[in-house]
Short mmCIF file of C-alpha atoms and ligand atoms in Angstrom, two decimals:
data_model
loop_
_atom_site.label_atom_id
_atom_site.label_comp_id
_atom_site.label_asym_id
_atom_site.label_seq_id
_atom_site.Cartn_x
_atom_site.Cartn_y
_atom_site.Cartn_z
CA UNK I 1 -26.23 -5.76 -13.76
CA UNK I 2 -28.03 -7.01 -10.82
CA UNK I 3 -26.29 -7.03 -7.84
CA UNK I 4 -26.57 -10.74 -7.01
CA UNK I 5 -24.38 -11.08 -10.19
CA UNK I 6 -21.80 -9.99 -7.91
CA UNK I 7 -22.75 -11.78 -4.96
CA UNK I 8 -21.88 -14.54 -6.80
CA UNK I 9 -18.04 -14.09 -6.68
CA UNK I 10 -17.72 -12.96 -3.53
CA UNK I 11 -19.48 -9.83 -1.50
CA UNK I 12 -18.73 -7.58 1.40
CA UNK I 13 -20.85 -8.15 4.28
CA UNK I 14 -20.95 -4.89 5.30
CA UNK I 15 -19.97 -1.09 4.55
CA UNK I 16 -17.55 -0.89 7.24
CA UNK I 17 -16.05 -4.67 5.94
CA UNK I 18 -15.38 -2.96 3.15
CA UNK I 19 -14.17 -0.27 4.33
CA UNK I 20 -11.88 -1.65 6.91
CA UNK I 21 -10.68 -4.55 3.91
CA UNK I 22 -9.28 -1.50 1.67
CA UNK I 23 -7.90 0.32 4.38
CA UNK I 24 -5.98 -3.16 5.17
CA UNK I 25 -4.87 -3.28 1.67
CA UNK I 26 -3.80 0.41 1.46
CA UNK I 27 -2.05 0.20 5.39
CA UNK I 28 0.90 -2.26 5.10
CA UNK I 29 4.72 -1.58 4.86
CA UNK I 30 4.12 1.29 2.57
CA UNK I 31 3.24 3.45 5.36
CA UNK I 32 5.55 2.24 7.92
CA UNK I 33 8.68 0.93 6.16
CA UNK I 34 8.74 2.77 2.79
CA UNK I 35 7.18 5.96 3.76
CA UNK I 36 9.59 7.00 6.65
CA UNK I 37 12.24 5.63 4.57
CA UNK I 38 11.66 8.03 1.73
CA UNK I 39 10.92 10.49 3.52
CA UNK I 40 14.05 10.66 5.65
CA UNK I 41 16.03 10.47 2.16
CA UNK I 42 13.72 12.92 0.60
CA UNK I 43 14.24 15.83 2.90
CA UNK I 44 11.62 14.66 5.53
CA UNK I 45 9.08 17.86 6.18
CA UNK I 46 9.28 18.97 2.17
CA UNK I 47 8.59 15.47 1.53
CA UNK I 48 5.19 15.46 3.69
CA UNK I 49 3.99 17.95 2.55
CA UNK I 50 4.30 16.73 -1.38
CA UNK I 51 2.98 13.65 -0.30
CA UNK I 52 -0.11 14.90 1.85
CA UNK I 53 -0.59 16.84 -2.27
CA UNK I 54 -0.51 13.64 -3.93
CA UNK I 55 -2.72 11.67 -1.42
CA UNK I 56 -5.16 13.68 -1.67
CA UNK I 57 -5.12 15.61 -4.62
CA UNK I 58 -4.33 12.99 -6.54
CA UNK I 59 -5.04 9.75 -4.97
CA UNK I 60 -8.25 10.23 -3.60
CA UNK I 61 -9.58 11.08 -7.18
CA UNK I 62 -8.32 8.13 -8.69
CA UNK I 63 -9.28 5.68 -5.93
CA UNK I 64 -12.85 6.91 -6.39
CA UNK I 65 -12.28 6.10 -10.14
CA UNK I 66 -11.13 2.46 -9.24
CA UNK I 67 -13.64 1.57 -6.89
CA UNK I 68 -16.37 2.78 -9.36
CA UNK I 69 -15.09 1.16 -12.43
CA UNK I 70 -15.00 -1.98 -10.26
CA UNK I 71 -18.48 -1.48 -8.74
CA UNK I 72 -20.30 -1.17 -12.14
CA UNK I 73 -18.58 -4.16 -13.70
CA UNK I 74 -18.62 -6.27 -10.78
CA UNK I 75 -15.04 -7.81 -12.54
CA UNK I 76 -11.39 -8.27 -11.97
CA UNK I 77 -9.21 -5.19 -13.67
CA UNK I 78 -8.93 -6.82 -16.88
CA UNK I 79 -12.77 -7.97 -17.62
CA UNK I 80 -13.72 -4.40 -15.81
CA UNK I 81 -11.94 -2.84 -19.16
CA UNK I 82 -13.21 -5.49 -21.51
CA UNK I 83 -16.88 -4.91 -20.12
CA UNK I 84 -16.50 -1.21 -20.92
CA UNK I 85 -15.67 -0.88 -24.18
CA UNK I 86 -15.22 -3.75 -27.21
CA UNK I 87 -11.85 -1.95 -28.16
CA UNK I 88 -9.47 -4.85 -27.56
CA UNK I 89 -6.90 -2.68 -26.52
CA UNK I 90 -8.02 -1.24 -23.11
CA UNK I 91 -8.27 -4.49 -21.28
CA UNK I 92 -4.33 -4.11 -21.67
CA UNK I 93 -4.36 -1.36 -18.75
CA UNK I 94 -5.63 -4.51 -16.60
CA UNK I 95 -3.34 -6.79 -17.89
CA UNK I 96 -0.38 -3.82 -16.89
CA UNK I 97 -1.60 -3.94 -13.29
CA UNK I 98 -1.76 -7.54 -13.01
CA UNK I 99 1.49 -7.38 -13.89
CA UNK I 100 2.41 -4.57 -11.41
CA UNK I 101 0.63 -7.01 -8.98
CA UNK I 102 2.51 -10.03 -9.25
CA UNK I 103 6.05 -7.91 -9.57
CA UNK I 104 5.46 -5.55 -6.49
CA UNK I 105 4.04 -9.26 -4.31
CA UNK I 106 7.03 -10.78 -5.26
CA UNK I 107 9.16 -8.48 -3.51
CA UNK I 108 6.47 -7.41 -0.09
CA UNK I 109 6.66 -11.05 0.65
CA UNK I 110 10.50 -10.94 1.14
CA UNK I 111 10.27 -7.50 3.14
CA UNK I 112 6.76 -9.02 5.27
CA UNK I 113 9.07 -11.72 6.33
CA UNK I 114 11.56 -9.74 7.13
CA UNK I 115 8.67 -8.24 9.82
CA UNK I 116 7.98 -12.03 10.96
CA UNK I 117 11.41 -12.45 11.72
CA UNK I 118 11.88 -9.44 13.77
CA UNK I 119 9.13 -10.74 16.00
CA UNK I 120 11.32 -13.77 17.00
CA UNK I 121 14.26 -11.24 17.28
CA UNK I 122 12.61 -9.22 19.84
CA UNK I 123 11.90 -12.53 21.77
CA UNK I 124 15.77 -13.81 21.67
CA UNK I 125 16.67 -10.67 22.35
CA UNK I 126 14.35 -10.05 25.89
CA UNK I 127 15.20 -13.91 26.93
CA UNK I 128 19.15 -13.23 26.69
CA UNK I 129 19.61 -14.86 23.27
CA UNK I 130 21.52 -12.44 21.32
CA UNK I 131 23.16 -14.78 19.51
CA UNK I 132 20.21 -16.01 18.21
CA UNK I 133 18.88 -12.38 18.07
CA UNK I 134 21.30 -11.41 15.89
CA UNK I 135 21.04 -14.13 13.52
CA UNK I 136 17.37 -14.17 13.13
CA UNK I 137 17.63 -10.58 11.94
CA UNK I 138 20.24 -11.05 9.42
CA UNK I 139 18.35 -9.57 6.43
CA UNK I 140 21.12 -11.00 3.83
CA UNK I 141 20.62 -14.24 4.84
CA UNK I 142 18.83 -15.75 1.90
CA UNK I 143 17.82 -18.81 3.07
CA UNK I 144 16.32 -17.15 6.16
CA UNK I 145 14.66 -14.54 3.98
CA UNK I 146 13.02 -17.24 1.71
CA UNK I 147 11.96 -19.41 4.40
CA UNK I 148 10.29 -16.11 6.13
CA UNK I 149 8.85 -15.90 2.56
CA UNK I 150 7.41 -19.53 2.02
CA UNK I 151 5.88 -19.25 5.75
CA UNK I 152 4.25 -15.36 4.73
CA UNK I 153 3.00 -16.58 1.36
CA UNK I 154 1.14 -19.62 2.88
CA UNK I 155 -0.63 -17.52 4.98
CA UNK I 156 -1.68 -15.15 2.23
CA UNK I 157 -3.22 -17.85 0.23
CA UNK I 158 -4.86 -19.58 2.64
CA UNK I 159 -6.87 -16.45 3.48
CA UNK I 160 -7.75 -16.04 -0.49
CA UNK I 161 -8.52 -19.62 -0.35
CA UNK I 162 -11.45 -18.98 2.25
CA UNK I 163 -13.45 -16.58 0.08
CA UNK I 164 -13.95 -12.49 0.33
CA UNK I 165 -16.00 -11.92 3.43
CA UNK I 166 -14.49 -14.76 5.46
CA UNK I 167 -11.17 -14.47 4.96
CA UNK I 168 -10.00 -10.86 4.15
CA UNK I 169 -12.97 -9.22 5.83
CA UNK I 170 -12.22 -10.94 8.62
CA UNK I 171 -8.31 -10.52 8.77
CA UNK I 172 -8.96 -7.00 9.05
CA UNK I 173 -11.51 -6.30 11.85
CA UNK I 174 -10.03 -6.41 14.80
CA UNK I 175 -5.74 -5.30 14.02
CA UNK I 176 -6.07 -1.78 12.73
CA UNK I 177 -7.31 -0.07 16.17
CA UNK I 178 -4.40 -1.91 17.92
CA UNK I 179 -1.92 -0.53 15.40
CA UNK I 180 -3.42 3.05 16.16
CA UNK I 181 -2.83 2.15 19.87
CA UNK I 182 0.58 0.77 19.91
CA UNK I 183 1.77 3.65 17.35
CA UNK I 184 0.35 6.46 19.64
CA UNK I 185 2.18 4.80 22.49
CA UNK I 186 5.24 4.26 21.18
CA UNK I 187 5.45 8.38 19.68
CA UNK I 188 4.58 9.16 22.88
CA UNK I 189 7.89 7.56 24.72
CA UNK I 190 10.39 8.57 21.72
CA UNK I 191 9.39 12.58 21.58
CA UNK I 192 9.85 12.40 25.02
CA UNK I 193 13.44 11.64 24.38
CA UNK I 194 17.17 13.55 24.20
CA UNK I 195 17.62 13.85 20.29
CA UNK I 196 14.15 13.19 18.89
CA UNK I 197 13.29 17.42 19.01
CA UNK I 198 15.31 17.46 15.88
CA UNK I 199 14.31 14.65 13.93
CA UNK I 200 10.95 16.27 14.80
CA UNK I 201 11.90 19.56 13.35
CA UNK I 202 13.48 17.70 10.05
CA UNK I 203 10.20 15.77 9.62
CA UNK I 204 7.52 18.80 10.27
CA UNK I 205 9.28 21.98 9.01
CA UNK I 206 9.32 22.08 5.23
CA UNK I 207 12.40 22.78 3.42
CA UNK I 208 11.34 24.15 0.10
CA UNK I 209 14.15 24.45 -1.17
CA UNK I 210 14.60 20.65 -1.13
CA UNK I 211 11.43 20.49 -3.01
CA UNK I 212 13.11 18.68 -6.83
CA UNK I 213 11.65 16.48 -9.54
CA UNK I 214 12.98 13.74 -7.75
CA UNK I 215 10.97 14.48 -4.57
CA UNK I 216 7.93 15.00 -6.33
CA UNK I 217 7.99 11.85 -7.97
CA UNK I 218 9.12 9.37 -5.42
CA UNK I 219 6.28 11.52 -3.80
CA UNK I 220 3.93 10.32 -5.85
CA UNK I 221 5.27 7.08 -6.37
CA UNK I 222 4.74 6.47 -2.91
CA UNK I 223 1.41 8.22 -2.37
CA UNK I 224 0.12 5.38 -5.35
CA UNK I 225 1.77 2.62 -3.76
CA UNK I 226 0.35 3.54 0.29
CA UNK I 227 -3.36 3.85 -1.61
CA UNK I 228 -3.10 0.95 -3.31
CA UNK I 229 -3.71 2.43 -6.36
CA UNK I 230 -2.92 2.03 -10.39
CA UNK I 231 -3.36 -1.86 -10.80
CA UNK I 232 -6.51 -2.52 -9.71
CA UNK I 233 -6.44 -3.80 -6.19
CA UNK I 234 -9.66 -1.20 -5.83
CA UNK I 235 -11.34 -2.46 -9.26
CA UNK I 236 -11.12 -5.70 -7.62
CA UNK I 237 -12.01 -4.52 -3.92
CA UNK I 238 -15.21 -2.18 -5.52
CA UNK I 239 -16.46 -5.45 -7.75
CA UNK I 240 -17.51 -6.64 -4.28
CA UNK I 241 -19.44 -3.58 -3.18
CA UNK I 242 -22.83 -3.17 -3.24
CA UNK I 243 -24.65 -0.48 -5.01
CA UNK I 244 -25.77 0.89 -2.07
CA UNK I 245 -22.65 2.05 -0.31
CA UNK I 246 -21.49 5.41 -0.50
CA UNK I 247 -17.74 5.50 -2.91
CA UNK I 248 -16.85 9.06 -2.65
CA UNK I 249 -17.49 9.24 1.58
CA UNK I 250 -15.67 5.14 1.37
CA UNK I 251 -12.67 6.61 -0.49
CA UNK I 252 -12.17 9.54 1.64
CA UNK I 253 -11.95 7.25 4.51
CA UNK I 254 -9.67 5.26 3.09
CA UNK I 255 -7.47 7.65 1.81
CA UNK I 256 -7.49 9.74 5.10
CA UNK I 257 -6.63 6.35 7.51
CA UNK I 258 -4.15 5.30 5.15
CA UNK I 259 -2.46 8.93 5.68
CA UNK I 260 -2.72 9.02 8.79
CA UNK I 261 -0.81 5.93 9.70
CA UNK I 262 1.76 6.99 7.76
CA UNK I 263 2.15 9.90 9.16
CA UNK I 264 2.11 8.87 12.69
CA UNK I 265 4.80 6.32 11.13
CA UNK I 266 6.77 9.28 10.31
CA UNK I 267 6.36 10.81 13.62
CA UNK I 268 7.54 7.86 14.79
CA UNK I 269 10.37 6.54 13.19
CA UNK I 270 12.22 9.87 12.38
CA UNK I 271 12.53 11.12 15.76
CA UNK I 272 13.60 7.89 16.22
CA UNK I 273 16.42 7.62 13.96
CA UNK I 274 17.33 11.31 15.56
CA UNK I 275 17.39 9.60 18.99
CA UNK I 276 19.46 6.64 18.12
CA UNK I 277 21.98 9.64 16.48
CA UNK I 278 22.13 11.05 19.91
CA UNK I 279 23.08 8.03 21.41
CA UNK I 280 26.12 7.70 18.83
CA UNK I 281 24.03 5.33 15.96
CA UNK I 282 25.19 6.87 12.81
CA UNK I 283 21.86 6.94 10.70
CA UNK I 284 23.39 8.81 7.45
CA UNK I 285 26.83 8.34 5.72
CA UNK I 286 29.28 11.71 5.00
CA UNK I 287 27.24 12.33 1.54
CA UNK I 288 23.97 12.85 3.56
CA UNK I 289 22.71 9.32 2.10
CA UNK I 290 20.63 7.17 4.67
CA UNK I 291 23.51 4.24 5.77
CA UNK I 292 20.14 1.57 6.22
CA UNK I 293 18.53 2.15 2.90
CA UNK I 294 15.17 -0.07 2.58
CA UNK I 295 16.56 -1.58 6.15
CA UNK I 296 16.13 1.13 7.75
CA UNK I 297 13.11 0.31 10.26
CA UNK I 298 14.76 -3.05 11.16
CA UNK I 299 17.66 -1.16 12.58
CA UNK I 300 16.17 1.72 13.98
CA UNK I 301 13.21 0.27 15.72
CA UNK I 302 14.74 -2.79 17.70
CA UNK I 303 17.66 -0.52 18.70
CA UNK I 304 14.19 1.55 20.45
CA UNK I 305 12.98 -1.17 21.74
CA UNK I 306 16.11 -2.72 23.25
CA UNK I 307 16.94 0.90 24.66
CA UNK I 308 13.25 0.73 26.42
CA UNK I 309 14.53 -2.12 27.93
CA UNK I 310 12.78 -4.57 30.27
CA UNK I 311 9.29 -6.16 29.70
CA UNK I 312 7.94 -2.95 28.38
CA UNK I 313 10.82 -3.24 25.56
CA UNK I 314 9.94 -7.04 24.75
CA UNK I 315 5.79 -6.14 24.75
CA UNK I 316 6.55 -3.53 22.52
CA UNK I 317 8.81 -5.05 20.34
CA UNK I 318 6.49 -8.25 19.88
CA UNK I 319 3.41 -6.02 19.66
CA UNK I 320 4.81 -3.85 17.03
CA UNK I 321 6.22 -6.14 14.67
CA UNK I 322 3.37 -8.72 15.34
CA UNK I 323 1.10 -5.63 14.05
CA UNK I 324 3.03 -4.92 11.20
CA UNK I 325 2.99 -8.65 9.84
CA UNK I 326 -0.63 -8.38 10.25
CA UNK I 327 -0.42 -4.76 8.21
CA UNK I 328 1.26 -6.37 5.29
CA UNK I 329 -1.00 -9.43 5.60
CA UNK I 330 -3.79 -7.28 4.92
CA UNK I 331 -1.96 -5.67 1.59
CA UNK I 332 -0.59 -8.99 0.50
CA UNK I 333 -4.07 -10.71 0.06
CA UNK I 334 -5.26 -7.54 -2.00
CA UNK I 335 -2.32 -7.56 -4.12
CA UNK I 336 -2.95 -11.29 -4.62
CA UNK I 337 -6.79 -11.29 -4.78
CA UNK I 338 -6.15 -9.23 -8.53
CA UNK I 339 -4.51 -11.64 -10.25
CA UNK I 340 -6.52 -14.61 -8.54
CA UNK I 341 -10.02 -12.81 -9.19
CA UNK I 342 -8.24 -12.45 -12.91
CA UNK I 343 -7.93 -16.19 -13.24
CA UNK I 344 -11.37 -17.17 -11.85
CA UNK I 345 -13.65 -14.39 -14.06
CA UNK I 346 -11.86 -14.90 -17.23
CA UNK I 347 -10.60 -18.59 -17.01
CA UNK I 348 -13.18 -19.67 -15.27
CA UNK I 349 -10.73 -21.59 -12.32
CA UNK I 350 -12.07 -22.18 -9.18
CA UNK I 351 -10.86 -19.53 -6.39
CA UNK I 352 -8.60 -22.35 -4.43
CA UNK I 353 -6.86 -23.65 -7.26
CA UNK I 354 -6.13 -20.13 -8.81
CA UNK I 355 -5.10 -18.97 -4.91
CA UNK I 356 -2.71 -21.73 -4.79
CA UNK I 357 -1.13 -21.99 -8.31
CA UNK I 358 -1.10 -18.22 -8.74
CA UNK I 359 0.50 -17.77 -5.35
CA UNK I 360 3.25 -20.73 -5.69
CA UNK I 361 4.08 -18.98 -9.03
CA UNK I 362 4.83 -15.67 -7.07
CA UNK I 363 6.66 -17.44 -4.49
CA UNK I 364 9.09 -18.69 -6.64
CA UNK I 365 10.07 -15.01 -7.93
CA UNK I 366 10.04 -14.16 -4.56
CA UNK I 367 12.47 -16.67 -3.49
CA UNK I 368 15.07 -15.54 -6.43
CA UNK I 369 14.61 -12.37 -4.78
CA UNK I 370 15.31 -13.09 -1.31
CA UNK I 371 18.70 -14.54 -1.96
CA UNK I 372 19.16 -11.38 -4.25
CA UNK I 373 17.34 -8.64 -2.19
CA UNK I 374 19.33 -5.62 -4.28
CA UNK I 375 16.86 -6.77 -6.81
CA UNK I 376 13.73 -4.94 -4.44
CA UNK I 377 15.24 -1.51 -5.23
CA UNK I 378 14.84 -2.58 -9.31
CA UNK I 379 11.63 -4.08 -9.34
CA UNK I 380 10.17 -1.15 -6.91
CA UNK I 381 11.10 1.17 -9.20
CA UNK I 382 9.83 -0.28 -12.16
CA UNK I 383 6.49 -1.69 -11.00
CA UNK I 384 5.92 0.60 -8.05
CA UNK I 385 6.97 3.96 -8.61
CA UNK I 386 6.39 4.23 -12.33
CA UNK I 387 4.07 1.46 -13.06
CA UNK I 388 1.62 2.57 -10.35
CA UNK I 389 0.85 6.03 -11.27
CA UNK I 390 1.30 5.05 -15.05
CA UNK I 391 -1.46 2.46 -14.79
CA UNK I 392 -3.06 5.92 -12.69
CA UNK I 393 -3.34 7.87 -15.64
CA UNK I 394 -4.28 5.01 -18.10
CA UNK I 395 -7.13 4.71 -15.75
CA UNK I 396 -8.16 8.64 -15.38
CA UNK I 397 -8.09 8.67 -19.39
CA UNK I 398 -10.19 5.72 -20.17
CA UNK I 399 -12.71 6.94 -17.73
CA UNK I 400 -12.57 10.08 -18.90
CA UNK I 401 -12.64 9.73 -22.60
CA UNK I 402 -13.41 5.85 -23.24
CA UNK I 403 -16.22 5.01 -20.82
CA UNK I 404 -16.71 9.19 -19.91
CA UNK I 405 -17.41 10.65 -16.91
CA UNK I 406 -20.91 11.45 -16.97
CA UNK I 407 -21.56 7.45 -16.89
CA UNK I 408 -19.03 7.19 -13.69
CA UNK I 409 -21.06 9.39 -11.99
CA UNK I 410 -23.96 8.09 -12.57
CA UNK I 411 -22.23 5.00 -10.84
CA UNK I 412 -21.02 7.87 -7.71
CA UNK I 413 -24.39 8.63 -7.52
CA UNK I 414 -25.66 5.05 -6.21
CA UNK I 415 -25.40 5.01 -2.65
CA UNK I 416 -24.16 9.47 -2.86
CA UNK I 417 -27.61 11.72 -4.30
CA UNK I 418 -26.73 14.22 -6.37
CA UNK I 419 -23.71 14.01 -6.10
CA UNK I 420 -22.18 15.54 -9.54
CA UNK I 421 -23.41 18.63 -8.55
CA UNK I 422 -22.09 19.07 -5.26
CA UNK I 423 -18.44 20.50 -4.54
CA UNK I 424 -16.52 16.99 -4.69
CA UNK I 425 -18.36 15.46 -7.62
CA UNK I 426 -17.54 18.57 -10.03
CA UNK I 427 -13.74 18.98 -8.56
CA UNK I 428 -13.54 15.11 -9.23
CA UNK I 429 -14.72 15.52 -12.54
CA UNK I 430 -12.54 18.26 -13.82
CA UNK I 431 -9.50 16.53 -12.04
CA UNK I 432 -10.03 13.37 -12.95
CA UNK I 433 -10.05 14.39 -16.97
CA UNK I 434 -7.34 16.89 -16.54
CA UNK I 435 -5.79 17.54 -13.41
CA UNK I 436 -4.68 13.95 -12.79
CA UNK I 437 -2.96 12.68 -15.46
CA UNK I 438 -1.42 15.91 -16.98
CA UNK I 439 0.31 16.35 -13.16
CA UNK I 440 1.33 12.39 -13.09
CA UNK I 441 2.15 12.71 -16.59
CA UNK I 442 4.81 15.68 -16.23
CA UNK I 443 5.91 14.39 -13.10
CA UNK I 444 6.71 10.89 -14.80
CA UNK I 445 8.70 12.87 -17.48
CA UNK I 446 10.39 15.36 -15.20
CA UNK I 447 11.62 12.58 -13.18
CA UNK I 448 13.56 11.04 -16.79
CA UNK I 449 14.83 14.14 -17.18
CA UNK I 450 12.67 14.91 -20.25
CA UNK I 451 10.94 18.27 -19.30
N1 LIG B 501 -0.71 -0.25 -0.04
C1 LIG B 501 0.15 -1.30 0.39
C2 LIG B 501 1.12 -0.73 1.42
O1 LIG B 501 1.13 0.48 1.63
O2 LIG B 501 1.88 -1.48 1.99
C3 LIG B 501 0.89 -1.97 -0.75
C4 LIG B 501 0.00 -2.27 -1.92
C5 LIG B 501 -1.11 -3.11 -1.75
C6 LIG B 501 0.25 -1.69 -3.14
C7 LIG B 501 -1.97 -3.34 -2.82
C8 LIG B 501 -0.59 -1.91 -4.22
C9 LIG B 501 -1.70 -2.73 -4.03
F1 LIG B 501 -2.52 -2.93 -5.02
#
């Protein structure tokens, strides 16, 4: 296929565009809301280290899979299936992570608001305002959350709207070294403090003992859901690559940045929550259960921030949350971009239209759930931790086995000589047909109890 095929839907402009667009994709709240969350109810350092397993034992494998299924097809998940085999069947796996798509959108949009709204709360709160402080922040106020919502999912199609290297190229460029900044930063000031040595301890010492079925799946769970990975967002993101960038070196990248944040998130937060336990916050309730749940962040960080006090607390504040609307921005227009590059290759609509319909259509599941936000614990478990790595090893199979490996790395070796016969390429191959899904596989099963 030649590659102005693919230019014609939409290209990267450069290697590092495309780089920094699926780094934006895999960096959102995943690593700084849902990974410290898990991993303070998953036994914090045991939980790491699982995690750090599945990232890049795991992960990285399959995102190289993804982003070289996408590259050779130059289509959207489902026609990326269709185009590799006539059995009618396969282009189902797309169709699954569509699905996973629109399902795990629907609820990020409530929980990206939720960052939006913090911003204001930080600002009410420096000018005197609690009242209004407090209010703003009331995450069980749906009306609030769906407004938050509405004003999050405009954004997110507007930047679909304007195209692939304009808009999510773009969007990307300049954020994701501020993030580093303001995270370093703010670790700095909380290890400094009474209370955070422990959280510290929790969060870097492994308990093995604590190491269960459960941990290793919401492990894994997570570790999909950070990397963006089992529905196609990097089929999509690779269509748009040209054949002369280097996958395996792109995906490593990737996949290290995208750990990395979250595990300065980690360093962050849980010393945090640690420090706010000092200071008489009770963080967990008499069964060891985290009191916050998915709100955890909203209650841990602002209480940092107000306790930093003064206009290094409101600059802070601002800056942080400002950074992690931007960090979810980045992940919501890849996890809309699959079902809107869906519509336009295989129905043929043009990119605004599909952007706008396909994004209303979200919006209104996402306003049921932001009057019902118990729902985001159901629909994360069903599309996020289970879907994800299920569509995982639907993907590892049909490469292996359906379109084979020997043709993928023929498609690794564009843009990476020789590169089945170095180190990676024949530790990719061997996990990618076995390693992969036999692991995600038992894990899925152990987790239902059935092994
Ligand atoms: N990786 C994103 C995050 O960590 O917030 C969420 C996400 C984006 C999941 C895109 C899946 C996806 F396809």
């Amino acid at each position: 296929m030649a590659d102005s095929e693919i230019t014609g839907r939409g290209n990267w402009n450069s290697k590092l565009g495309f780089i920094l667009a699926a780094a934006g994709s895999a960096v959102g709240l995943g690593n700084i809301w849902r990974f410290p969350t898990e991993a303070a109810s998953n036994g914090g350092g045991a939980f790491l280290l699982i995690y750090l397993v599945c990232c890049f034992l795991i992960g990285y494998p399959v995102m190289m899979a993804e982003i070289g299924i996408g590259r050779r097809t130059g289509k959207n998940p489902v026609g990326a299936f269709k185009a590799l085999s006539s059995n009618k069947l396969y282009p189902l796996i797309g169709m699954w992570g569509v699905l996973c798509g629109v399902m795990i959108l629907s609820f990020y949009t409530v929980v990206a608001g939720w960052t939006v709204s913090y911003v204001f709360e930080e600002i009410f709160f420096a000018a005197g305002m609690t009242g209004w402080a407090t209010w703003i922040a009331d995450t069980s106020n749906g009306w609030l959350n769906a407004l938050f919502a509405v004003a999050f999912m405009a954004c997110t199609i507007s930047i679909i709207r304007s195209g692939v290297s304009n808009g999510i190229e773009k969007a990307t460029k300049t954020l994701m070294p501020l993030l580093f900044i303001v995270l370093f930063i703010l670790i700095g000031y909380v290890i400094t403090q009474p209370g955070s040595g422990e959280g510290l301890a929790v969060y870097l010492q492994p308990d093995f003992s604590e190491v269960t079925p459960g941990l290793v799946f919401a492990a894994m769970g997570q570790a999909f859901f950070s990397l963006s990975l089992g529905m196609g967002a990097l089929i999509t993101y690779g269509s748009y690559l040209s054949r002369k960038e280097n996958v395996p070196q792109a995906a490593a990248l990737v996949t290290f940045t995208d750990t990395l944040v979250a595990f300065l998130a980690g360093l962050l937060i849980i010393p945090a929550m640690y420090m706010a336990q000092a200071q008489g916050i009770s963080i967990f309730d008499s069964a060891g259960d985290l009191i916050a749940g998915p709100a955890l962040i909203f209650q841990v960080l602002p209480a940092l921030f107000h306790d930093l006090g003064g206009v290094l607390g409101v600059v802070f504040g601002v800056t942080f949350f400002m950074l992690l609307s931007v960090a979810a921005l980045t992940s919501t227009i890849s996890l809309l971009e699959v079902p809107v590059s869906y519509a336009i290759d295989e129905f043929k609509i043009k990119r605004k239209d599909a952007a706008l319909y396909i994004g209303l259509g979200i919006l209104a599941i996402s306003i049921v759930i932001a009057f019902n936000t118990g729902l985001i614990g159901t629909i994360d478990l069903i599309f996020s931790q289970v879907g994800l790595p299920l569509g995982g090893i639907m993907i590892c199979l049909f490469l292996s086995y359906v379109w084979k490996t020997d043709k993928a790395l023929d498609e690794l070796e564009l843009g990476n000589n020789n590169f089945r016969n170095s180190i990676v390429g024949k530790t990719w191959k061997v996990f990618i047909m076995f390693i992969c899904p036999v692991v995600i596989l038992y894990n899925l099963l152990s987790a239902l109890g059935l092994f």
